[in-house]
Tab-separated table of C-alpha atoms in Angstrom:
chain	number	residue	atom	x	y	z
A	1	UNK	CA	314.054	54.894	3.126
A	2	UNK	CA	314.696	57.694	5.923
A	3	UNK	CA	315.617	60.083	4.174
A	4	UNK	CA	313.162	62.769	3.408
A	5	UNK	CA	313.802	66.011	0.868
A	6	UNK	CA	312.214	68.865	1.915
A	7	UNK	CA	310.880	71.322	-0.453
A	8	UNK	CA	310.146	75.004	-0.060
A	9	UNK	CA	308.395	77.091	-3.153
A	10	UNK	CA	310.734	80.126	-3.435
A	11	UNK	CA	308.951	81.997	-6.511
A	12	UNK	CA	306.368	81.231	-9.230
A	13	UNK	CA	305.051	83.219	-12.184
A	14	UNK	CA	302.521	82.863	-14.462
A	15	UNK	CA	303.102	83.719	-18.063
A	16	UNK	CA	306.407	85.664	-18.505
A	17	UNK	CA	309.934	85.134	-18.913
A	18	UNK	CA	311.762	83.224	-17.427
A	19	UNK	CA	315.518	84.593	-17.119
A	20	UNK	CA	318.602	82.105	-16.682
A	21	UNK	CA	321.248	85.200	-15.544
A	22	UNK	CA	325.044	84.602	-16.158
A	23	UNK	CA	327.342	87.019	-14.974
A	24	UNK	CA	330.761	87.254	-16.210
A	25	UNK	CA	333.984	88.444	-14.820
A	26	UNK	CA	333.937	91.380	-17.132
A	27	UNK	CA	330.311	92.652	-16.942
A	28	UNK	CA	330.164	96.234	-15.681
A	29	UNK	CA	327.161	98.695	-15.185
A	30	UNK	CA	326.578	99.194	-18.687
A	31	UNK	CA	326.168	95.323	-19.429
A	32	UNK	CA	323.605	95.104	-16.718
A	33	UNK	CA	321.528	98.146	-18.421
A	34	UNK	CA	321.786	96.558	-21.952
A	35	UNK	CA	320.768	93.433	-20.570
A	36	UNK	CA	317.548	95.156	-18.543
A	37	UNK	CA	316.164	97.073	-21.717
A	38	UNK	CA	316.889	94.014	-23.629
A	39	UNK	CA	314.653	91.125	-21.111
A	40	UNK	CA	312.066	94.142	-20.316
A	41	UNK	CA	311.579	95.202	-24.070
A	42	UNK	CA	312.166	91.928	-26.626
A	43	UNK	CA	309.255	91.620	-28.394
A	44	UNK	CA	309.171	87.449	-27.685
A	45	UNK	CA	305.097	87.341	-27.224
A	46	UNK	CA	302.308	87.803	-29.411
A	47	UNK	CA	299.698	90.529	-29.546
A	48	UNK	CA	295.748	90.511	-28.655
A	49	UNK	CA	295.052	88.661	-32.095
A	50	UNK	CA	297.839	86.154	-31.994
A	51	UNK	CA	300.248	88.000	-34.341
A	52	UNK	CA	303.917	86.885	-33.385
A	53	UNK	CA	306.812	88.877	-31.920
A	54	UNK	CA	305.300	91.777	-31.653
A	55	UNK	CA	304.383	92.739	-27.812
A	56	UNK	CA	306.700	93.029	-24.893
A	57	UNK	CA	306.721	91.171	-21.224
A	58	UNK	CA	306.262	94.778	-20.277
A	59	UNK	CA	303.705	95.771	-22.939
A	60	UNK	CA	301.789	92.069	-21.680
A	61	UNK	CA	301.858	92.849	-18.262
A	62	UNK	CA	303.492	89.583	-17.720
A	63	UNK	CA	305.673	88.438	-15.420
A	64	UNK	CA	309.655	87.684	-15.261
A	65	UNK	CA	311.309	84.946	-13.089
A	66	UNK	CA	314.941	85.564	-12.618
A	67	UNK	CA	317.521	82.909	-11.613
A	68	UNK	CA	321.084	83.200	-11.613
A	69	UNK	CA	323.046	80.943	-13.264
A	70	UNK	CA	327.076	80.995	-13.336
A	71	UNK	CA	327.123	77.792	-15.636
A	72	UNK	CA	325.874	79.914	-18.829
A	73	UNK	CA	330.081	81.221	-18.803
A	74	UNK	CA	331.233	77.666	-18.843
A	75	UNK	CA	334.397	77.260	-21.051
A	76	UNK	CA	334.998	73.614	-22.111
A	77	UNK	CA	338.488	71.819	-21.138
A	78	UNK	CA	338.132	68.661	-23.367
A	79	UNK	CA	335.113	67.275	-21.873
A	80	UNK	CA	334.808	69.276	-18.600
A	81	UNK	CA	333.751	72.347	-17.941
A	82	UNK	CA	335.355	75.259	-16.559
A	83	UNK	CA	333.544	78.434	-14.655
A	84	UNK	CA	336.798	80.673	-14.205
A	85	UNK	CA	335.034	83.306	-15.943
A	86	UNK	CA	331.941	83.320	-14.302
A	87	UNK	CA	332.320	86.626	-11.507
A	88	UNK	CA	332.536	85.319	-8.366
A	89	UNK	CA	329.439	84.677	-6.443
A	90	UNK	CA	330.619	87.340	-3.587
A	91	UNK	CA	331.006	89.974	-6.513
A	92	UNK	CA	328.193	88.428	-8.300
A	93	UNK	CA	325.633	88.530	-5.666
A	94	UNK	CA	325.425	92.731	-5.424
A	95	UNK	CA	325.595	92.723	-9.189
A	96	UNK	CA	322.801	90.041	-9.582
A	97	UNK	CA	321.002	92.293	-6.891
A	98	UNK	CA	321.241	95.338	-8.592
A	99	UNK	CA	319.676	94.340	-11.911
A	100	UNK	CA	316.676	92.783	-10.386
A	101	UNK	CA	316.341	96.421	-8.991
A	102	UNK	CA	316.866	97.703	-12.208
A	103	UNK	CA	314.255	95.688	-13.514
A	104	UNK	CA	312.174	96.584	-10.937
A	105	UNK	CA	312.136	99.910	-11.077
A	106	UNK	CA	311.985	100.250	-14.486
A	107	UNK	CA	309.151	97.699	-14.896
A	108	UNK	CA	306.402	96.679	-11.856
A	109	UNK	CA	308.560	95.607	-8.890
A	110	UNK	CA	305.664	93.157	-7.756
A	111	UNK	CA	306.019	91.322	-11.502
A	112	UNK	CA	310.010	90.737	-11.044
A	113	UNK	CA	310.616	87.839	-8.891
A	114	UNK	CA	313.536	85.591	-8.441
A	115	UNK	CA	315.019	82.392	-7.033
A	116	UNK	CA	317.959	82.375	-3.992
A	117	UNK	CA	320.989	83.484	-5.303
A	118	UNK	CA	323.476	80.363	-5.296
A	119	UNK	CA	321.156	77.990	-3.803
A	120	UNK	CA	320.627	74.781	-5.107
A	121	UNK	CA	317.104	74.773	-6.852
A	122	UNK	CA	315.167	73.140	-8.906
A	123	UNK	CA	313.932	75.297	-11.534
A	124	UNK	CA	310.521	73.959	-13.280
A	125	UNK	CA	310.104	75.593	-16.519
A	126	UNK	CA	307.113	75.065	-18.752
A	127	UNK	CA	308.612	76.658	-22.111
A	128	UNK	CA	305.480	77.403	-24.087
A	129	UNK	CA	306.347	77.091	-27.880
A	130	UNK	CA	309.079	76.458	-27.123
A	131	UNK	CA	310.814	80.087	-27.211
A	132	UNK	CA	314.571	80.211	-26.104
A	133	UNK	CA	316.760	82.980	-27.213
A	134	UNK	CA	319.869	84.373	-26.003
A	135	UNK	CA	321.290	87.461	-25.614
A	136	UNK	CA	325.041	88.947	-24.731
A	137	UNK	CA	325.490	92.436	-23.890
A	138	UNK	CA	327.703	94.620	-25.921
A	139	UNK	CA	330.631	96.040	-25.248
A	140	UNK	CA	331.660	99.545	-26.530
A	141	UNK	CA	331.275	103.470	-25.627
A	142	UNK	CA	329.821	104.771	-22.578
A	143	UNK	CA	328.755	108.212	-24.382
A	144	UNK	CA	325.473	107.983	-24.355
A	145	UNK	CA	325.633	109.610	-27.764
A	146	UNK	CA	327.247	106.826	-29.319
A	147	UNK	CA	324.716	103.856	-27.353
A	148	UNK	CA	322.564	104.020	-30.663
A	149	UNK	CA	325.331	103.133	-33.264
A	150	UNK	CA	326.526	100.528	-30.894
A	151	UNK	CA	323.242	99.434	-30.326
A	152	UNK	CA	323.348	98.995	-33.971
A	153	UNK	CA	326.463	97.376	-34.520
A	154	UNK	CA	325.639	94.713	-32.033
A	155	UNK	CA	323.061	94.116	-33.816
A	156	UNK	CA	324.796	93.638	-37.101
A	157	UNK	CA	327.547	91.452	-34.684
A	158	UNK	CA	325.171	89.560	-33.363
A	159	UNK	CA	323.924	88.299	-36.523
A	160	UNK	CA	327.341	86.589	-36.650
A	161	UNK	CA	327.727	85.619	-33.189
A	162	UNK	CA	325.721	82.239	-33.661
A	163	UNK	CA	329.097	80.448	-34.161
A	164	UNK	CA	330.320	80.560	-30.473
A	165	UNK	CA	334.736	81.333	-31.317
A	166	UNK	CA	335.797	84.756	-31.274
A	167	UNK	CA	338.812	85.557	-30.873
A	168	UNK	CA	338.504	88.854	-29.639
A	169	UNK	CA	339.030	89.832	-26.048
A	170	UNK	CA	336.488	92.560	-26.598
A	171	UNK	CA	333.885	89.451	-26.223
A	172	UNK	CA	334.792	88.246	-22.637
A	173	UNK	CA	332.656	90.453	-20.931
A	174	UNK	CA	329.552	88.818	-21.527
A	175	UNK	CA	326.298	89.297	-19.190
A	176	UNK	CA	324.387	86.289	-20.866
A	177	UNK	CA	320.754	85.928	-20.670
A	178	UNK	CA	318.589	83.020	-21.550
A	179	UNK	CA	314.701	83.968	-21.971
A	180	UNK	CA	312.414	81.280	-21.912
A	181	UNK	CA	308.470	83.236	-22.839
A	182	UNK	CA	306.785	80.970	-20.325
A	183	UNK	CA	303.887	79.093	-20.311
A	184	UNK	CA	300.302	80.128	-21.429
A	185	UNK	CA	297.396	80.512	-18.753
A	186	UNK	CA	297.411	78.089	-16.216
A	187	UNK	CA	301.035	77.059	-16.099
A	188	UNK	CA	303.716	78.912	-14.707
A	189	UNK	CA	307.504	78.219	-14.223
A	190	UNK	CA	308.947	78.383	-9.984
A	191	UNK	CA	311.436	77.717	-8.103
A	192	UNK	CA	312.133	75.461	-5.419
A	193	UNK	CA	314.961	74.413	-3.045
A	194	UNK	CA	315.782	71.488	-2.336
A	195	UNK	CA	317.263	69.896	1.268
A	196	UNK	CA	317.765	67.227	3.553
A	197	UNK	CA	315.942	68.671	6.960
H	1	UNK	CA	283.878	78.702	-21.970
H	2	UNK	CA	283.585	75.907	-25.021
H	3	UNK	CA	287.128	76.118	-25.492
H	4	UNK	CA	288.920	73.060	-24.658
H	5	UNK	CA	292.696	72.204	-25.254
H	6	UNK	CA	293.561	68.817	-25.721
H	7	UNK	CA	296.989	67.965	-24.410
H	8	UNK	CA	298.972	64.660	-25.756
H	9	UNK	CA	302.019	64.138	-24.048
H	10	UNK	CA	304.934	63.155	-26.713
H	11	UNK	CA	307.931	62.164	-24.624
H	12	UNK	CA	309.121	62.606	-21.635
H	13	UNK	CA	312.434	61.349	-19.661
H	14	UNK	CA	313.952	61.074	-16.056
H	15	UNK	CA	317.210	62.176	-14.944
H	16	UNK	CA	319.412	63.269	-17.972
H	17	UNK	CA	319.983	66.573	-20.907
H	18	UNK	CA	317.085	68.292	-21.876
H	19	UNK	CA	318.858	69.528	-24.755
H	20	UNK	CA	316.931	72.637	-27.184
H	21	UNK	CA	318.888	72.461	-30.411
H	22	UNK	CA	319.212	75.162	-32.567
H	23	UNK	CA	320.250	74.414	-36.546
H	24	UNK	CA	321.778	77.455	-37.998
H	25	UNK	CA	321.516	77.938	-42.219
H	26	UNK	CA	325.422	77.029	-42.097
H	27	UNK	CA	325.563	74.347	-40.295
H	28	UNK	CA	327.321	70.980	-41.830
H	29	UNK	CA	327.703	67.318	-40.697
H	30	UNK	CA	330.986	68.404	-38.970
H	31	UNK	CA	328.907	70.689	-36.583
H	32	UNK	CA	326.307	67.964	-35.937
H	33	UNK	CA	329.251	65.677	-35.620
H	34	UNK	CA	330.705	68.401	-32.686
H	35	UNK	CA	327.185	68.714	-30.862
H	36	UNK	CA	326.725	64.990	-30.487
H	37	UNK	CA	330.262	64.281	-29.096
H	38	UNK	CA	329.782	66.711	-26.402
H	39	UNK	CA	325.941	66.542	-25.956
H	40	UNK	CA	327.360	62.974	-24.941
H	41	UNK	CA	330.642	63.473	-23.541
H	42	UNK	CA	330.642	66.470	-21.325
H	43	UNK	CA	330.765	65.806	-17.789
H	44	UNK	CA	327.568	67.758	-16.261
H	45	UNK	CA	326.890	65.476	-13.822
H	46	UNK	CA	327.861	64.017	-10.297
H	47	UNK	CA	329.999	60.956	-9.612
H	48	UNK	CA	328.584	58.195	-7.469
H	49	UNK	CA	330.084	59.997	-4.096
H	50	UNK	CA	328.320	63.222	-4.940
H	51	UNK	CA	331.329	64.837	-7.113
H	52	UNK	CA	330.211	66.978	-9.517
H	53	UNK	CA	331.108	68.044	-12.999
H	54	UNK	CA	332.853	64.434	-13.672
H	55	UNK	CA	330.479	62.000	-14.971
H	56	UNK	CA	328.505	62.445	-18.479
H	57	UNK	CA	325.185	61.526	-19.583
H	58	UNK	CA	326.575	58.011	-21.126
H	59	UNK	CA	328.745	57.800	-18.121
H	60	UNK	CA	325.583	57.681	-15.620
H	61	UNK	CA	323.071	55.577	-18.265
H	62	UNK	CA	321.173	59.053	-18.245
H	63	UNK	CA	318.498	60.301	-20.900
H	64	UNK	CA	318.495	62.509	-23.398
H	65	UNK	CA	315.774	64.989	-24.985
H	66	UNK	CA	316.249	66.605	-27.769
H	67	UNK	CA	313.530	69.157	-29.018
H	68	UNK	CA	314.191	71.996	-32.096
H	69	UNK	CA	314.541	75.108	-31.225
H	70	UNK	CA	314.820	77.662	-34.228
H	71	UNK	CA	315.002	80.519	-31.981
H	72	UNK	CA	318.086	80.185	-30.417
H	73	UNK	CA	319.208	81.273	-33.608
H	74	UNK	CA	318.043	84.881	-33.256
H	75	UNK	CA	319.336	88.482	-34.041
H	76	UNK	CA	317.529	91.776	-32.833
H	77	UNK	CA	316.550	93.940	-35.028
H	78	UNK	CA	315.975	96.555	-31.952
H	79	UNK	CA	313.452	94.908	-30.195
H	80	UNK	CA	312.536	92.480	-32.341
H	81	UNK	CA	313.743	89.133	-32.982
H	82	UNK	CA	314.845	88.069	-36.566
H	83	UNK	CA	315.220	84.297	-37.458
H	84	UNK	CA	316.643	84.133	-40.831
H	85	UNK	CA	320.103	82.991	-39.529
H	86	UNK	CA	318.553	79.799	-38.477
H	87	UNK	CA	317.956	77.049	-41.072
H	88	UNK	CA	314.771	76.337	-42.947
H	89	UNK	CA	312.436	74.162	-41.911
H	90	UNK	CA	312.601	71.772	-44.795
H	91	UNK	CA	316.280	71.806	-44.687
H	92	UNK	CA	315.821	71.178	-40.982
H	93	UNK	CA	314.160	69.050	-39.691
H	94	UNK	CA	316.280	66.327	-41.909
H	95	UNK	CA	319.426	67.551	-40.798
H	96	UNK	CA	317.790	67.754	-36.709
H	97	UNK	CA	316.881	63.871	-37.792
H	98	UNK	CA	320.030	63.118	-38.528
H	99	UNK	CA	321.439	64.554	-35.573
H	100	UNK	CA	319.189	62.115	-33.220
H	101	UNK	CA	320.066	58.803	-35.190
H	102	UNK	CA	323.607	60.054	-34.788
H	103	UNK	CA	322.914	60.414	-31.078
H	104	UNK	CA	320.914	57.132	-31.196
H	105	UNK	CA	323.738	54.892	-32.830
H	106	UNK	CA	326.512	56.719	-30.630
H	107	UNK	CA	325.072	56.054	-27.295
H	108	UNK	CA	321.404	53.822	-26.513
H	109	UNK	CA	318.543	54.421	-29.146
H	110	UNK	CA	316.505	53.872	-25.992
H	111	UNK	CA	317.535	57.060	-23.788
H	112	UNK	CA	317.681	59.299	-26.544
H	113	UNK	CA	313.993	60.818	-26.592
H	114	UNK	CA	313.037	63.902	-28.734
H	115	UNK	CA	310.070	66.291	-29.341
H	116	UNK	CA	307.704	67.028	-32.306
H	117	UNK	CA	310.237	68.684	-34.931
H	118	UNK	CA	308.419	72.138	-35.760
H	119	UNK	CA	305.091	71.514	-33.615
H	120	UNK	CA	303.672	74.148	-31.214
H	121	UNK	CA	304.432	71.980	-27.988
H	122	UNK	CA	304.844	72.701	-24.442
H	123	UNK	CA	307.979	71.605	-22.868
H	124	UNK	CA	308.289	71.032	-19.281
H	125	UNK	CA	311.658	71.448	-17.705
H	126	UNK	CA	313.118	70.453	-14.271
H	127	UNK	CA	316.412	71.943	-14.312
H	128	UNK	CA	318.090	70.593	-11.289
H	129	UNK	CA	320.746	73.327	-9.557
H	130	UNK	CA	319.694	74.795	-12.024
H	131	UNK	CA	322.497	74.180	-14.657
H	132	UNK	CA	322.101	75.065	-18.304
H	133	UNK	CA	325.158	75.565	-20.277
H	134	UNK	CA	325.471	76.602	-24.049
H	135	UNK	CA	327.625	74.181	-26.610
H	136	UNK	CA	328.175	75.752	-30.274
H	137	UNK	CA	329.965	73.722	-33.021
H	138	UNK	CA	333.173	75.212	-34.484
H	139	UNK	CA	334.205	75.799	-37.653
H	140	UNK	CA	337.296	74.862	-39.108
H	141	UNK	CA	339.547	72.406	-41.288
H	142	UNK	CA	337.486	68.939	-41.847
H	143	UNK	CA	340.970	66.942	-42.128
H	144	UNK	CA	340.930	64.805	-39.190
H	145	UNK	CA	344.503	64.678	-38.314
H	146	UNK	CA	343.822	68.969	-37.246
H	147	UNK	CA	340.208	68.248	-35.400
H	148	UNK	CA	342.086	68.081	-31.893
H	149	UNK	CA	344.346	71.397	-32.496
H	150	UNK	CA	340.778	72.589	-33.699
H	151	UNK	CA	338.972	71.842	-30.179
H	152	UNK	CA	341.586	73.277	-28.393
H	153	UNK	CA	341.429	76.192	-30.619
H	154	UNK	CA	337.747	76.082	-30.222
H	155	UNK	CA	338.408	76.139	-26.582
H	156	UNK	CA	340.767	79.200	-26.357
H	157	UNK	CA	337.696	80.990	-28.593
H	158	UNK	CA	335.023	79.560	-26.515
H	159	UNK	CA	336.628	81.388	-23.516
H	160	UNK	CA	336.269	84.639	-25.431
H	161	UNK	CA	332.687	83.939	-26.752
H	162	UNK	CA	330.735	85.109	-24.087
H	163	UNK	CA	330.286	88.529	-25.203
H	164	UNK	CA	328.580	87.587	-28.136
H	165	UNK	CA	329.574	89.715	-30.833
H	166	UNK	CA	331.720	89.090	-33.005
H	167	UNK	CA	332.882	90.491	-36.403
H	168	UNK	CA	333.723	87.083	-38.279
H	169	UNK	CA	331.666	85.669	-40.832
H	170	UNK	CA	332.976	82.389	-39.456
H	171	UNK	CA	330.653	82.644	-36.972
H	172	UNK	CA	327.344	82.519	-38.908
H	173	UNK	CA	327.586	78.620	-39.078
H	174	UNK	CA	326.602	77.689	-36.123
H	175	UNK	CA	324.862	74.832	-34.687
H	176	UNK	CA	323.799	76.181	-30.768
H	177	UNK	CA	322.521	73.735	-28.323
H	178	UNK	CA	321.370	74.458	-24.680
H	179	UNK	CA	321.345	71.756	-21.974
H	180	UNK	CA	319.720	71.782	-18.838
H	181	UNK	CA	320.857	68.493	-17.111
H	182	UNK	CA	317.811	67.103	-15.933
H	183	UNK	CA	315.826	66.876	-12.168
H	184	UNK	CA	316.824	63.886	-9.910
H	185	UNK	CA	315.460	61.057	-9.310
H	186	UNK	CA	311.355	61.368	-9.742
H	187	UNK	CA	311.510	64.932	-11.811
H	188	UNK	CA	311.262	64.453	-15.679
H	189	UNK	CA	311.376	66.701	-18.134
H	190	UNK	CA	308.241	66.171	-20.599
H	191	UNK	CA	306.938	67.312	-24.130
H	192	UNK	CA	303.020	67.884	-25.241
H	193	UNK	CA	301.557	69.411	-27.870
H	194	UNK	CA	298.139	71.913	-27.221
H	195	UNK	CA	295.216	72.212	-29.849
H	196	UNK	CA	292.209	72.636	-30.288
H	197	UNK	CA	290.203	69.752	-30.951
């Protein structure tokens, strides 16, 4: 056949995370710094003598591979789903931007890398364990006083978020985050676009 | 170095769900019952003229693979991740079992591949666009004459869901399942363990 698909490497890492990035209609500055602390500081690896959970991508020195990804707000109509409450790529471009400088600056900027925002891509992830988790930023107080106690109560609410329904509207503004710990030595996850030249 | 790691691939697919399945300690057949119908059902994927989000995995004779995934059931204690909301392992991995032969009897016992329940594997993910969305079973009355009112109630709180927390014990039971339909034509998504020999 003719037709030939072109394919350009965008960004790889090595080990790491690698981030799936949702943004919703609701997220606001505060979501975005939740959500930073949270991916930079999660204990998800192991230590020096292979004990579990217990050392950061940032205490590792490994790498994070962000890609955004509007389908994480899908809502489900029957069988189809719906992406009305994902922000709006024009609104959600800045924001995306913004937390990968976040990330950068609070981390190594040369260790953050990410796909094309919106593109189509094909994302190859080699999930090593596997290890998925998600996380939602809160919602609450912006006194910093009170971050503490809400960062406690999320806690206790996310112990109970597991179910999916809520009915509160406190829960739409969701920055959702998928972490996958990425492979060990040797493999890495990328990201690659896709095109007819 | 002596070290060598022995790799044995267990399963891998073409185009299709890569689905990671999470089993929460509440979880009943009524969720699995849920997760299959829309692991199934749930139009991810193109039409034959290129239209997206209208065709489902059964629609397009797509695969399916289906690997555990305890940690999707996770709560932060701080920065460290807790797992006691997901199910036991003995409890588990029948209840995960039961969950493919459902899938398996629904659709083609063929197409429906899975992983190594509880092993240390490496899974290798195309995720084409990328597109990963997050399904979680509802709760609610088992009478079947109310299980439609209860989607669409499950839809309303779906839409609200996003943020994660949420106060409602009625949320601990659930059954959380991540798909990432699969890379076209010639991508696969694959399983393999890694030992030591």
């Amino acid at each position: 056949p003719s037709l030939v698909l072109e394919r350009e490497q965008i960004s790889s890492i090595g080990r790491g995370l690698c981030v799936l990035l949702g943004i919703s209609v609701e997220d606001t500055q505060k979501d975005a710094d939740y959500i930073v602390r949270k991916i930079l500081n999660l204990r998800l690896f192991e230590d020096e003598n292979g004990r579990a959970w217990t050392k950061s991508v940032m205490d590792r020195d490994f790498e994070v591979l962000c890609v955004s990804q509007f389908t994480l707000h899908c809502v489900l109509k029957g069988n189809k789903p719906d992406f009305h409450l994902a922000m709006p790529a024009e609104l959600a471009q800045p924001f995306y931007n913004s937390i990968l400088e976040n990330m950068r600056s609070t981390y190594k900027p040369e260790l953050i890398k990410d796909g094309k925002f919106g593109a189509y891509m094909q994302v190859s992830i080699q999930n090593d364990g596997p290890v998925t988790v998600e996380l939602a930023s809160p919602t609450g107080p912006t006194d910093p006083k009170q971050l503490s106690k809400q960062e406690k109560q999320q806690q206790r609410k996310e112990k109970t978020r597991s179910k999916g329904p809520s009915d509160s509207s406190r829960d739409k503004g969701a920055l959702r985050s998928r972490q996958d710990p990425n492979a060990s030595s040797g493999a890495e996850g990328d990201v690659s676009s896709e095109r007819e030249p």
